[in-house]
PDB file of C-alpha atoms and ligand atoms in Angstrom:
ATOM      1  CA  MET A 176      20.734 -11.784 -31.007  1.00 89.00           C
ATOM      2  CA  THR A 177      21.331  -8.101 -30.377  1.00 96.00           C
ATOM      3  CA  ARG A 178      19.394  -6.773 -27.358  1.00 98.00           C
ATOM      4  CA  ARG A 179      17.483  -3.213 -27.932  1.00 98.00           C
ATOM      5  CA  ALA A 180      15.957  -1.137 -25.205  1.00 98.00           C
ATOM      6  CA  ALA A 181      15.343   2.716 -25.957  1.00 98.00           C
ATOM      7  CA  ILE A 182      13.963   6.233 -24.407  1.00 98.00           C
ATOM      8  CA  THR A 183      10.740   6.953 -25.388  1.00 98.00           C
ATOM      9  CA  GLY A 184       8.054  10.121 -24.881  1.00 97.00           C
ATOM     10  CA  TYR A 185       7.767  12.593 -26.936  1.00 97.00           C
ATOM     11  CA  PRO A 186      10.094  14.564 -27.643  1.00 95.00           C
ATOM     12  CA  VAL A 187      12.345  12.653 -26.311  1.00 96.00           C
ATOM     13  CA  ALA A 188      15.854  14.503 -28.478  1.00 95.00           C
ATOM     14  CA  HIS A 189      16.831  16.333 -25.456  1.00 91.00           C
ATOM     15  CA  SER A 190      17.099  12.831 -23.085  1.00 94.00           C
ATOM     16  CA  ARG A 191      20.377  11.814 -21.889  1.00 95.00           C
ATOM     17  CA  SER A 192      19.948   8.725 -21.796  1.00 97.00           C
ATOM     18  CA  PRO A 193      21.476   7.344 -24.465  1.00 98.00           C
ATOM     19  CA  LEU A 194      24.193   8.260 -23.462  1.00 98.00           C
ATOM     20  CA  ILE A 195      24.278   6.619 -20.133  1.00 98.00           C
ATOM     21  CA  HIS A 196      23.313   3.600 -21.404  1.00 98.00           C
ATOM     22  CA  GLY A 197      25.567   3.550 -24.163  1.00 98.00           C
ATOM     23  CA  TYR A 198      28.067   4.249 -22.055  1.00 98.00           C
ATOM     24  CA  TRP A 199      27.044   1.133 -19.985  1.00 98.00           C
ATOM     25  CA  LEU A 200      26.642  -1.250 -22.891  1.00 98.00           C
ATOM     26  CA  LYS A 201      30.796  -0.248 -24.295  1.00 98.00           C
ATOM     27  CA  ARG A 202      31.742  -0.419 -20.578  1.00 98.00           C
ATOM     28  CA  HIS A 203      30.769  -3.743 -20.211  1.00 98.00           C
ATOM     29  CA  GLY A 204      30.944  -4.735 -23.379  1.00 98.00           C
ATOM     30  CA  LEU A 205      27.788  -5.937 -24.407  1.00 98.00           C
ATOM     31  CA  ASP A 206      25.448  -6.417 -27.311  1.00 98.00           C
ATOM     32  CA  GLY A 207      23.019  -3.769 -27.346  1.00 98.00           C
ATOM     33  CA  THR A 208      21.104  -1.363 -28.396  1.00 98.00           C
ATOM     34  CA  TYR A 209      19.719   2.198 -26.606  1.00 98.00           C
ATOM     35  CA  GLU A 210      18.113   4.160 -29.427  1.00 97.00           C
ATOM     36  CA  ARG A 211      15.487   6.991 -29.295  1.00 98.00           C
ATOM     37  CA  ILE A 212      11.788   6.985 -30.682  1.00 98.00           C
ATOM     38  CA  ALA A 213       9.385   9.524 -30.011  1.00 98.00           C
ATOM     39  CA  VAL A 214       5.703   8.101 -29.276  1.00 98.00           C
ATOM     40  CA  GLU A 215       3.399  11.038 -30.701  1.00 98.00           C
ATOM     41  CA  PRO A 216       1.137  11.516 -27.882  1.00 98.00           C
ATOM     42  CA  GLU A 217      -2.543   9.604 -30.514  1.00 98.00           C
ATOM     43  CA  THR A 218       0.101   6.586 -31.116  1.00 98.00           C
ATOM     44  CA  ALA A 219       1.098   6.015 -27.073  1.00 98.00           C
ATOM     45  CA  LYS A 220      -1.760   3.910 -26.252  1.00 98.00           C
ATOM     46  CA  ALA A 221      -0.998   1.479 -29.271  1.00 98.00           C
ATOM     47  CA  PHE A 222       2.142   2.293 -29.060  1.00 98.00           C
ATOM     48  CA  TYR A 223       2.236   0.250 -25.399  1.00 98.00           C
ATOM     49  CA  ARG A 224      -0.300  -1.757 -25.579  1.00 98.00           C
ATOM     50  CA  GLY A 225       1.541  -3.743 -28.600  1.00 97.00           C
ATOM     51  CA  PHE A 226       4.934  -3.098 -27.310  1.00 98.00           C
ATOM     52  CA  ALA A 227       5.450  -6.862 -27.222  1.00 97.00           C
ATOM     53  CA  GLY A 228       5.251  -7.183 -31.350  1.00 96.00           C
ATOM     54  CA  SER A 229       8.066  -3.264 -31.226  1.00 96.00           C
ATOM     55  CA  GLY A 230      11.191  -5.770 -31.008  1.00 97.00           C
ATOM     56  CA  LEU A 231      12.496  -3.909 -28.432  1.00 98.00           C
ATOM     57  CA  ILE A 232      12.737  -5.839 -24.824  1.00 97.00           C
ATOM     58  CA  GLY A 233      12.514  -2.753 -22.570  1.00 98.00           C
ATOM     59  CA  CYS A 234      12.326   0.765 -22.342  1.00 98.00           C
ATOM     60  CA  ASN A 235      12.238   4.330 -20.507  1.00 98.00           C
ATOM     61  CA  VAL A 236       9.251   6.676 -20.531  1.00 98.00           C
ATOM     62  CA  THR A 237       9.600  10.294 -19.753  1.00 96.00           C
ATOM     63  CA  VAL A 238       7.150  13.245 -20.402  1.00 94.00           C
ATOM     64  CA  PRO A 239       4.146  12.983 -21.354  1.00 96.00           C
ATOM     65  CA  HIS A 240       3.392   9.170 -21.661  1.00 98.00           C
ATOM     66  CA  LYS A 241       4.171   7.957 -18.409  1.00 98.00           C
ATOM     67  CA  GLU A 242       0.944   7.922 -17.124  1.00 97.00           C
ATOM     68  CA  VAL A 243      -0.283   5.966 -20.117  1.00 98.00           C
ATOM     69  CA  ALA A 244       2.439   3.974 -20.208  1.00 98.00           C
ATOM     70  CA  ALA A 245       1.126   2.812 -16.089  1.00 98.00           C
ATOM     71  CA  ALA A 246      -2.081   1.677 -17.499  1.00 98.00           C
ATOM     72  CA  CYS A 247      -1.220  -0.275 -20.074  1.00 98.00           C
ATOM     73  CA  CYS A 248       1.097  -2.522 -18.193  1.00 98.00           C
ATOM     74  CA  ASP A 249      -0.077  -5.976 -16.885  1.00 98.00           C
ATOM     75  CA  THR A 250       2.210  -5.800 -13.459  1.00 98.00           C
ATOM     76  CA  LEU A 251       3.680  -2.371 -11.772  1.00 98.00           C
ATOM     77  CA  ASP A 252       5.629  -2.636  -9.373  1.00 97.00           C
ATOM     78  CA  ASP A 253       5.057  -1.074  -6.057  1.00 96.00           C
ATOM     79  CA  ALA A 254       6.479   2.768  -6.706  1.00 97.00           C
ATOM     80  CA  ALA A 255       4.648   2.554  -9.790  1.00 97.00           C
ATOM     81  CA  GLN A 256       1.478   1.844  -8.363  1.00 97.00           C
ATOM     82  CA  ALA A 257       1.141   3.915  -5.441  1.00 95.00           C
ATOM     83  CA  MET A 258       2.653   6.597  -8.110  1.00 95.00           C
ATOM     84  CA  GLY A 259       0.026   6.224 -10.891  1.00 95.00           C
ATOM     85  CA  ALA A 260       2.989   6.519 -13.468  1.00 97.00           C
ATOM     86  CA  ALA A 261       5.694   4.308 -14.648  1.00 98.00           C
ATOM     87  CA  ASN A 262       9.374   4.966 -16.627  1.00 98.00           C
ATOM     88  CA  THR A 263      10.601   1.489 -17.218  1.00 98.00           C
ATOM     89  CA  LEU A 264       9.097  -1.098 -18.726  1.00 98.00           C
ATOM     90  CA  TRP A 265      10.435  -4.856 -19.775  1.00 98.00           C
ATOM     91  CA  LEU A 266       8.283  -7.702 -21.319  1.00 97.00           C
ATOM     92  CA  GLY A 267       7.855 -10.467 -19.187  1.00 95.00           C
ATOM     93  CA  ASP A 268       6.757 -13.999 -19.214  1.00 93.00           C
ATOM     94  CA  GLY A 269       4.314 -14.277 -22.231  1.00 92.00           C
ATOM     95  CA  GLY A 270       4.956 -10.758 -23.633  1.00 93.00           C
ATOM     96  CA  ARG A 271       3.118  -9.527 -20.504  1.00 97.00           C
ATOM     97  CA  LEU A 272       4.265  -6.361 -20.054  1.00 98.00           C
ATOM     98  CA  ILE A 273       5.526  -5.462 -16.227  1.00 98.00           C
ATOM     99  CA  GLY A 274       6.008  -1.351 -15.500  1.00 98.00           C
ATOM    100  CA  ALA A 275       8.401  -0.116 -12.974  1.00 98.00           C
ATOM    101  CA  ASN A 276       9.466   3.716 -11.629  1.00 98.00           C
ATOM    102  CA  THR A 277      12.582   3.824 -11.305  1.00 98.00           C
ATOM    103  CA  ASP A 278      12.757   8.117 -10.717  1.00 98.00           C
ATOM    104  CA  GLY A 279      12.606   7.312  -6.988  1.00 98.00           C
ATOM    105  CA  LEU A 280      15.107   4.973  -6.799  1.00 98.00           C
ATOM    106  CA  GLY A 281      17.555   7.186  -8.324  1.00 98.00           C
ATOM    107  CA  PHE A 282      16.968  10.049  -6.061  1.00 98.00           C
ATOM    108  CA  LEU A 283      17.374   7.453  -2.799  1.00 98.00           C
ATOM    109  CA  GLY A 284      20.553   6.326  -4.330  1.00 98.00           C
ATOM    110  CA  ASN A 285      22.320   9.573  -5.728  1.00 98.00           C
ATOM    111  CA  LEU A 286      21.646  10.967  -1.570  1.00 98.00           C
ATOM    112  CA  ASP A 287      23.193   7.097  -0.605  1.00 98.00           C
ATOM    113  CA  GLN A 288      26.150   8.313  -2.801  1.00 97.00           C
ATOM    114  CA  HIS A 289      26.161  11.665  -1.375  1.00 98.00           C
ATOM    115  CA  ALA A 290      25.233  11.905   2.025  1.00 98.00           C
ATOM    116  CA  PRO A 291      25.835   8.580   3.082  1.00 98.00           C
ATOM    117  CA  GLY A 292      23.796   7.298   5.969  1.00 97.00           C
ATOM    118  CA  TRP A 293      21.079  10.914   5.610  1.00 98.00           C
ATOM    119  CA  ALA A 294      18.328   9.812   6.309  1.00 97.00           C
ATOM    120  CA  GLY A 295      18.972   7.882   9.880  1.00 96.00           C
ATOM    121  CA  ARG A 296      19.143  11.407  10.490  1.00 95.00           C
ATOM    122  CA  CYS A 297      15.825  12.780   8.915  1.00 97.00           C
ATOM    123  CA  ASP A 298      12.952  12.959  10.377  1.00 97.00           C
ATOM    124  CA  THR A 299      11.416  15.645   8.892  1.00 98.00           C
ATOM    125  CA  ALA A 300      11.570  16.764   4.809  1.00 98.00           C
ATOM    126  CA  LEU A 301      10.338  19.823   3.230  1.00 98.00           C
ATOM    127  CA  VAL A 302       9.366  18.866  -0.610  1.00 98.00           C
ATOM    128  CA  LEU A 303       9.398  22.098  -2.811  1.00 98.00           C
ATOM    129  CA  GLY A 304       7.353  21.470  -5.369  1.00 98.00           C
ATOM    130  CA  ALA A 305       4.328  19.171  -6.049  1.00 98.00           C
ATOM    131  CA  GLY A 306       4.775  17.736  -9.777  1.00 95.00           C
ATOM    132  CA  GLY A 307       5.109  14.582 -11.439  1.00 93.00           C
ATOM    133  CA  ALA A 308       8.930  14.191 -10.022  1.00 96.00           C
ATOM    134  CA  ALA A 309       7.482  14.986  -6.342  1.00 97.00           C
ATOM    135  CA  ARG A 310       5.137  12.944  -6.550  1.00 97.00           C
ATOM    136  CA  ALA A 311       8.593  10.173  -6.928  1.00 97.00           C
ATOM    137  CA  ILE A 312      10.376  11.887  -3.883  1.00 98.00           C
ATOM    138  CA  VAL A 313       7.518  11.886  -1.709  1.00 98.00           C
ATOM    139  CA  TRP A 314       7.472   8.173  -2.575  1.00 97.00           C
ATOM    140  CA  ALA A 315      11.347   7.293  -1.424  1.00 98.00           C
ATOM    141  CA  LEU A 316      11.175   9.604   1.481  1.00 98.00           C
ATOM    142  CA  ALA A 317       8.964   7.222   2.456  1.00 97.00           C
ATOM    143  CA  SER A 318      10.287   4.283   1.919  1.00 96.00           C
ATOM    144  CA  ARG A 319      13.066   4.543   3.780  1.00 97.00           C
ATOM    145  CA  GLY A 320      11.031   5.805   7.095  1.00 96.00           C
ATOM    146  CA  VAL A 321      11.413   9.733   7.124  1.00 97.00           C
ATOM    147  CA  GLU A 322       8.534  10.447   9.264  1.00 97.00           C
ATOM    148  CA  LYS A 323       7.017  13.404   7.896  1.00 98.00           C
ATOM    149  CA  VAL A 324       7.101  14.937   4.689  1.00 98.00           C
ATOM    150  CA  LEU A 325       5.921  18.631   4.015  1.00 98.00           C
ATOM    151  CA  VAL A 326       4.833  19.623   0.395  1.00 98.00           C
ATOM    152  CA  ALA A 327       4.391  23.458  -0.277  1.00 98.00           C
ATOM    153  CA  ASN A 328       3.670  24.222  -3.444  1.00 97.00           C
ATOM    154  CA  ARG A 329       3.103  27.527  -5.408  1.00 95.00           C
ATOM    155  CA  THR A 330      -0.554  26.046  -6.500  1.00 96.00           C
ATOM    156  CA  LEU A 331      -1.695  24.953  -2.988  1.00 97.00           C
ATOM    157  CA  SER A 332      -4.203  22.390  -4.027  1.00 97.00           C
ATOM    158  CA  LYS A 333      -1.382  19.897  -5.710  1.00 97.00           C
ATOM    159  CA  ALA A 334       0.579  20.140  -2.972  1.00 98.00           C
ATOM    160  CA  GLU A 335      -2.439  18.598  -1.300  1.00 98.00           C
ATOM    161  CA  ASP A 336      -3.463  16.400  -3.658  1.00 97.00           C
ATOM    162  CA  LEU A 337       0.197  14.992  -3.328  1.00 97.00           C
ATOM    163  CA  ALA A 338      -0.070  14.737   0.349  1.00 98.00           C
ATOM    164  CA  ASN A 339      -3.371  13.009  -0.215  1.00 97.00           C
ATOM    165  CA  ARG A 340      -1.696   9.937  -2.379  1.00 95.00           C
ATOM    166  CA  PHE A 341       0.690   9.629   0.484  1.00 96.00           C
ATOM    167  CA  ALA A 342      -1.368  10.558   3.544  1.00 96.00           C
ATOM    168  CA  SER A 343       0.537   8.384   6.432  1.00 95.00           C
ATOM    169  CA  VAL A 344       3.409  10.858   6.090  1.00 97.00           C
ATOM    170  CA  ALA A 345       2.808  13.430   4.246  1.00 98.00           C
ATOM    171  CA  THR A 346       1.595  17.584   4.773  1.00 98.00           C
ATOM    172  CA  ALA A 347       0.727  20.306   2.375  1.00 98.00           C
ATOM    173  CA  VAL A 348       2.070  23.573   3.342  1.00 97.00           C
ATOM    174  CA  SER A 349       1.729  26.615   2.832  1.00 94.00           C
ATOM    175  CA  TRP A 350       4.487  28.437   0.902  1.00 93.00           C
ATOM    176  CA  ASP A 351       3.599  31.558   2.699  1.00 91.00           C
ATOM    177  CA  TYR A 352       4.760  29.504   6.104  1.00 91.00           C
ATOM    178  CA  LEU A 353       8.259  28.287   4.268  1.00 94.00           C
ATOM    179  CA  ALA A 354      10.317  30.286   7.200  1.00 91.00           C
ATOM    180  CA  ASP A 355       8.954  28.157  10.432  1.00 93.00           C
ATOM    181  CA  ILE A 356       9.106  24.881   8.489  1.00 96.00           C
ATOM    182  CA  LEU A 357      12.552  25.747   7.263  1.00 97.00           C
ATOM    183  CA  GLY A 358      13.686  26.167  10.714  1.00 96.00           C
ATOM    184  CA  ARG A 359      12.834  22.417  12.125  1.00 95.00           C
ATOM    185  CA  SER A 360      13.436  20.750   8.532  1.00 98.00           C
ATOM    186  CA  ASP A 361      16.303  18.272   7.680  1.00 98.00           C
ATOM    187  CA  LEU A 362      16.745  18.368   4.502  1.00 98.00           C
ATOM    188  CA  VAL A 363      15.122  20.459   1.616  1.00 98.00           C
ATOM    189  CA  VAL A 364      14.874  19.632  -1.698  1.00 98.00           C
ATOM    190  CA  ASN A 365      14.120  21.579  -4.581  1.00 98.00           C
ATOM    191  CA  THR A 366      11.758  19.303  -7.103  1.00 98.00           C
ATOM    192  CA  THR A 367      10.542  22.881  -8.992  1.00 97.00           C
ATOM    193  CA  SER A 368      11.656  23.556 -11.913  1.00 95.00           C
ATOM    194  CA  LEU A 369      13.156  27.473 -10.771  1.00 96.00           C
ATOM    195  CA  GLY A 370      16.585  27.916 -10.731  1.00 95.00           C
ATOM    196  CA  MET A 371      16.949  25.844 -13.676  1.00 94.00           C
ATOM    197  CA  ASP A 372      18.321  26.945 -16.727  1.00 91.00           C
ATOM    198  CA  GLY A 373      16.342  29.808 -18.187  1.00 93.00           C
ATOM    199  CA  GLN A 374      14.292  30.156 -15.421  1.00 95.00           C
ATOM    200  CA  PRO A 375      13.825  32.597 -11.984  1.00 95.00           C
ATOM    201  CA  PRO A 376      15.876  31.173  -9.004  1.00 94.00           C
ATOM    202  CA  LEU A 377      14.042  29.818  -6.057  1.00 95.00           C
ATOM    203  CA  ASP A 378      13.230  32.561  -3.762  1.00 89.00           C
ATOM    204  CA  LEU A 379      13.994  31.168  -0.378  1.00 94.00           C
ATOM    205  CA  ASP A 380      15.585  32.426   2.894  1.00 96.00           C
ATOM    206  CA  LEU A 381      17.737  29.989   3.896  1.00 98.00           C
ATOM    207  CA  SER A 382      18.244  32.080   7.454  1.00 97.00           C
ATOM    208  CA  PRO A 383      16.108  29.934   9.841  1.00 97.00           C
ATOM    209  CA  LEU A 384      16.967  26.448   8.160  1.00 98.00           C
ATOM    210  CA  PRO A 385      19.347  24.263  10.810  1.00 98.00           C
ATOM    211  CA  VAL A 386      23.021  24.554   9.488  1.00 98.00           C
ATOM    212  CA  ASP A 387      23.461  20.872   9.232  1.00 98.00           C
ATOM    213  CA  ALA A 388      20.781  19.687   7.199  1.00 98.00           C
ATOM    214  CA  LEU A 389      21.220  18.440   3.882  1.00 98.00           C
ATOM    215  CA  VAL A 390      19.773  20.609   1.340  1.00 98.00           C
ATOM    216  CA  THR A 391      19.088  18.940  -2.337  1.00 98.00           C
ATOM    217  CA  ASP A 392      18.175  20.542  -5.970  1.00 98.00           C
ATOM    218  CA  ILE A 393      16.660  17.432  -8.701  1.00 97.00           C
ATOM    219  CA  VAL A 394      17.886  20.797 -11.062  1.00 95.00           C
ATOM    220  CA  TYR A 395      21.280  19.595 -12.644  1.00 93.00           C
ATOM    221  CA  ALA A 396      21.865  22.379 -15.263  1.00 91.00           C
ATOM    222  CA  PRO A 397      23.456  24.420 -13.892  1.00 93.00           C
ATOM    223  CA  LEU A 398      24.624  21.574 -11.666  1.00 95.00           C
ATOM    224  CA  ILE A 399      25.004  24.187  -8.451  1.00 96.00           C
ATOM    225  CA  THR A 400      22.160  26.522  -8.289  1.00 96.00           C
ATOM    226  CA  PRO A 401      21.754  29.273  -6.680  1.00 96.00           C
ATOM    227  CA  LEU A 402      19.619  27.246  -3.709  1.00 97.00           C
ATOM    228  CA  LEU A 403      22.736  25.279  -3.785  1.00 98.00           C
ATOM    229  CA  GLN A 404      25.341  27.134  -3.877  1.00 97.00           C
ATOM    230  CA  ALA A 405      23.028  30.221  -0.585  1.00 97.00           C
ATOM    231  CA  ALA A 406      23.118  26.416   0.687  1.00 98.00           C
ATOM    232  CA  ARG A 407      26.612  26.075   0.524  1.00 98.00           C
ATOM    233  CA  ASP A 408      27.740  29.860   1.545  1.00 98.00           C
ATOM    234  CA  ARG A 409      25.591  29.353   5.346  1.00 98.00           C
ATOM    235  CA  GLY A 410      27.214  25.909   5.604  1.00 98.00           C
ATOM    236  CA  ASN A 411      24.620  23.309   4.620  1.00 98.00           C
ATOM    237  CA  PRO A 412      25.861  20.512   3.538  1.00 98.00           C
ATOM    238  CA  THR A 413      24.187  19.929   0.021  1.00 98.00           C
ATOM    239  CA  VAL A 414      24.314  17.093  -2.943  1.00 98.00           C
ATOM    240  CA  ASP A 415      23.688  18.236  -6.915  1.00 98.00           C
ATOM    241  CA  GLY A 416      20.511  16.681  -8.841  1.00 97.00           C
ATOM    242  CA  LEU A 417      22.870  14.958 -12.097  1.00 97.00           C
ATOM    243  CA  GLY A 418      22.718  11.569  -9.857  1.00 98.00           C
ATOM    244  CA  MET A 419      19.875  11.198  -9.698  1.00 98.00           C
ATOM    245  CA  LEU A 420      19.637  11.149 -13.437  1.00 97.00           C
ATOM    246  CA  LEU A 421      21.929   8.705 -13.491  1.00 98.00           C
ATOM    247  CA  HIS A 422      20.980   6.442 -10.784  1.00 98.00           C
ATOM    248  CA  GLN A 423      17.387   6.396 -12.004  1.00 98.00           C
ATOM    249  CA  ALA A 424      19.071   4.480 -14.900  1.00 98.00           C
ATOM    250  CA  VAL A 425      20.477   1.771 -12.757  1.00 98.00           C
ATOM    251  CA  PRO A 426      17.642  -0.670 -12.252  1.00 98.00           C
ATOM    252  CA  GLY A 427      16.404  -0.713 -16.001  1.00 98.00           C
ATOM    253  CA  PHE A 428      19.953  -1.278 -17.489  1.00 98.00           C
ATOM    254  CA  GLU A 429      20.389  -4.110 -15.245  1.00 98.00           C
ATOM    255  CA  ARG A 430      16.859  -5.760 -16.103  1.00 98.00           C
ATOM    256  CA  TRP A 431      17.390  -5.726 -19.683  1.00 98.00           C
ATOM    257  CA  PHE A 432      21.109  -6.099 -20.389  1.00 98.00           C
ATOM    258  CA  GLY A 433      21.578  -8.472 -17.854  1.00 97.00           C
ATOM    259  CA  VAL A 434      24.601  -6.544 -15.770  1.00 98.00           C
ATOM    260  CA  ARG A 435      24.366  -3.778 -12.182  1.00 98.00           C
ATOM    261  CA  PRO A 436      25.943  -1.226 -13.486  1.00 98.00           C
ATOM    262  CA  GLU A 437      27.947   1.404 -11.466  1.00 97.00           C
ATOM    263  CA  VAL A 438      27.470   4.930 -12.038  1.00 98.00           C
ATOM    264  CA  ASP A 439      31.354   6.886 -11.513  1.00 97.00           C
ATOM    265  CA  ASP A 440      32.874   9.736 -12.249  1.00 96.00           C
ATOM    266  CA  ALA A 441      33.797   9.016 -15.637  1.00 97.00           C
ATOM    267  CA  LEU A 442      29.965   9.010 -17.223  1.00 98.00           C
ATOM    268  CA  ARG A 443      28.957  12.041 -14.281  1.00 97.00           C
ATOM    269  CA  ASP A 444      31.901  13.813 -16.571  1.00 96.00           C
ATOM    270  CA  LEU A 445      30.217  12.079 -19.633  1.00 97.00           C
ATOM    271  CA  ILE A 446      27.024  14.224 -19.083  1.00 96.00           C
ATOM    272  CA  LEU A 447      27.851  16.926 -17.632  1.00 95.00           C
ATOM    273  CA  ALA A 448      30.263  17.922 -20.803  1.00 95.00           C
ATOM    274  CA  ASP A 449      27.279  17.043 -22.857  1.00 94.00           C
ATOM    275  CA  LEU A 450      25.155  19.556 -20.837  1.00 90.00           C
ATOM    276  CA  GLY A 451      28.423  21.770 -21.350  1.00 88.00           C
ATOM    277  CA  VAL A 452      28.538  22.346 -17.246  1.00 76.00           C
ATOM    278  CA  SER A 453      31.727  21.912 -15.576  1.00 58.00           C
ATOM    279  CA  SER A 454      31.730  19.697 -11.739  1.00 57.00           C
TER     280      SER A 454
HETATM  281  P1  NAP B 612       6.041  19.832 -12.976  1.00 86.52           P
HETATM  282  O1  NAP B 612       5.116  17.803 -13.267  1.00 86.52           O
HETATM  283  O2  NAP B 612       6.179  19.817 -14.439  1.00 86.52           O
HETATM  284  O3  NAP B 612       5.807  20.453 -12.128  1.00 86.52           O
HETATM  285  C1  NAP B 612       6.901  21.377 -11.644  1.00 86.52           C
HETATM  286  C2  NAP B 612       6.783  21.982 -10.445  1.00 86.52           C
HETATM  287  O4  NAP B 612       6.962  23.026 -11.032  1.00 86.52           O
HETATM  288  C3  NAP B 612       5.346  22.122 -10.129  1.00 86.52           C
HETATM  289  O5  NAP B 612       5.140  22.298  -8.440  1.00 86.52           O
HETATM  290  C4  NAP B 612       5.322  23.835 -10.028  1.00 86.52           C
HETATM  291  O6  NAP B 612       4.011  24.218  -9.676  1.00 86.52           O
HETATM  292  C5  NAP B 612       6.613  24.497 -10.310  1.00 86.52           C
HETATM  293  N1  NAP B 612       6.646  25.281 -10.519  1.00 86.52           N
HETATM  294  C6  NAP B 612       7.272  26.008 -12.178  1.00 86.52           C
HETATM  295  N2  NAP B 612       7.144  26.933 -12.280  1.00 86.52           N
HETATM  296  C7  NAP B 612       7.184  27.240 -11.152  1.00 86.52           C
HETATM  297  C8  NAP B 612       7.459  28.798 -10.843  1.00 86.52           C
HETATM  298  N3  NAP B 612       7.679  30.421 -11.247  1.00 86.52           N
HETATM  299  N4  NAP B 612       7.194  29.416  -9.580  1.00 86.52           N
HETATM  300  C9  NAP B 612       6.810  28.414  -8.630  1.00 86.52           C
HETATM  301  N5  NAP B 612       6.611  26.462  -8.993  1.00 86.52           N
HETATM  302  C10 NAP B 612       6.787  26.925 -10.341  1.00 86.52           C
HETATM  303  O7  NAP B 612       8.099  19.254 -13.777  1.00 86.52           O
HETATM  304  P2  NAP B 612       8.443  17.773 -12.748  1.00 86.52           P
HETATM  305  O8  NAP B 612       8.606  16.838 -14.241  1.00 86.52           O
HETATM  306  O9  NAP B 612       8.202  17.793 -11.258  1.00 86.52           O
HETATM  307  O10 NAP B 612      10.242  17.992 -13.651  1.00 86.52           O
HETATM  308  C11 NAP B 612      10.799  19.514 -12.647  1.00 86.52           C
HETATM  309  C12 NAP B 612      11.981  19.604 -11.998  1.00 86.52           C
HETATM  310  O11 NAP B 612      13.023  18.510 -11.655  1.00 86.52           O
HETATM  311  C13 NAP B 612      12.762  20.060 -14.186  1.00 86.52           C
HETATM  312  O12 NAP B 612      13.996  21.059 -13.621  1.00 86.52           O
HETATM  313  C14 NAP B 612      13.325  18.516 -14.575  1.00 86.52           C
HETATM  314  O13 NAP B 612      14.429  18.712 -15.355  1.00 86.52           O
HETATM  315  C15 NAP B 612      13.415  18.876 -12.968  1.00 86.52           C
HETATM  316  N6  NAP B 612      13.884  16.731 -12.948  1.00 86.52           N
HETATM  317  C16 NAP B 612      15.027  16.658 -12.798  1.00 86.52           C
HETATM  318  C17 NAP B 612      15.245  15.199 -12.724  1.00 86.52           C
HETATM  319  C18 NAP B 612      16.277  14.498 -12.161  1.00 86.52           C
HETATM  320  O14 NAP B 612      16.800  12.871 -12.458  1.00 86.52           O
HETATM  321  N7  NAP B 612      17.448  15.225 -11.610  1.00 86.52           N
HETATM  322  C19 NAP B 612      14.390  14.047 -12.387  1.00 86.52           C
HETATM  323  C20 NAP B 612      13.331  14.323 -13.105  1.00 86.52           C
HETATM  324  C21 NAP B 612      13.082  15.608 -13.183  1.00 86.52           C
HETATM  325  P3  NAP B 612       2.987  24.456  -9.968  1.00 86.52           P
HETATM  326  O15 NAP B 612       1.508  22.923  -9.632  1.00 86.52           O
HETATM  327  O16 NAP B 612       2.802  25.581  -8.843  1.00 86.52           O
HETATM  328  O17 NAP B 612       2.327  25.299 -11.419  1.00 86.52           O
END
């Protein structure tokens, strides 16, 4: 029987997930589909609670439903539990709904692929932003044993809330002291929407940053954000954000369709072409 999975959220028209999973389904010759299902906010709770009757074997969850989906699951993996948000769901024994959060794994997979050994060189990481993506990234850094994660955000109270959630490694820091903090950072991660097409650039003077510090941006449109360009210009190693999107999809595909797919250059080129971005 054809296995059906989907991206669920509201809206879902912009999602690249169908392209990613469609590529892997074709590549592995599997009898499966991956659809888009727009779930209106008023119906989200009923949709995830009634998931066993949906005809799907699992789904991804995107904004704004990651928290409600987690609340509707019978079991959560460690990441989803720590974040209070799930982006990957599947049905277990007896129709029990199981939730995972793979955003942090996507972030790690991207750095592992493009900056192998990075974690061994990272004692202190600076995370810019404190939204949903930052939550996943702080979890990911903590899971890799990064000793100190400094979280700076325009709204300091949100950085404090995030740091409190991961209090064993994370500390909130004021945006006003970034120059000092940059000087002792081994990794800088932009998780704000600044630098994205249509948004102002992230205005950050990188001069205090050590030249061997790794700089990564999870914004992937444009692929090379002004932050990454500025880091490259002064000789810092950089990793763009597209790989996070691709790698976060791997665990769901494996769970639903039984094959662990690879994030290869052809997939990357396919998504870049869809985004209208050159590599
Ligand atoms: P979010 O929850 O809405 O958080 C947005 C963050 O950006 C907040 O920290 C916000 O600060 C900050 N911000 C927004 N406008 C700002 C401005 N003008 N000046 C300073 N800070 C500003 O969004 P999210 O889900 O975390 O996503 C953030 C970005 O990451 C988006 O561009 C998204 O496309 C990208 N993303 C990429 C991937 C990937 O796979 N590569 C995955 C997830 C997200 P305040 O708290 O002060 O508002």
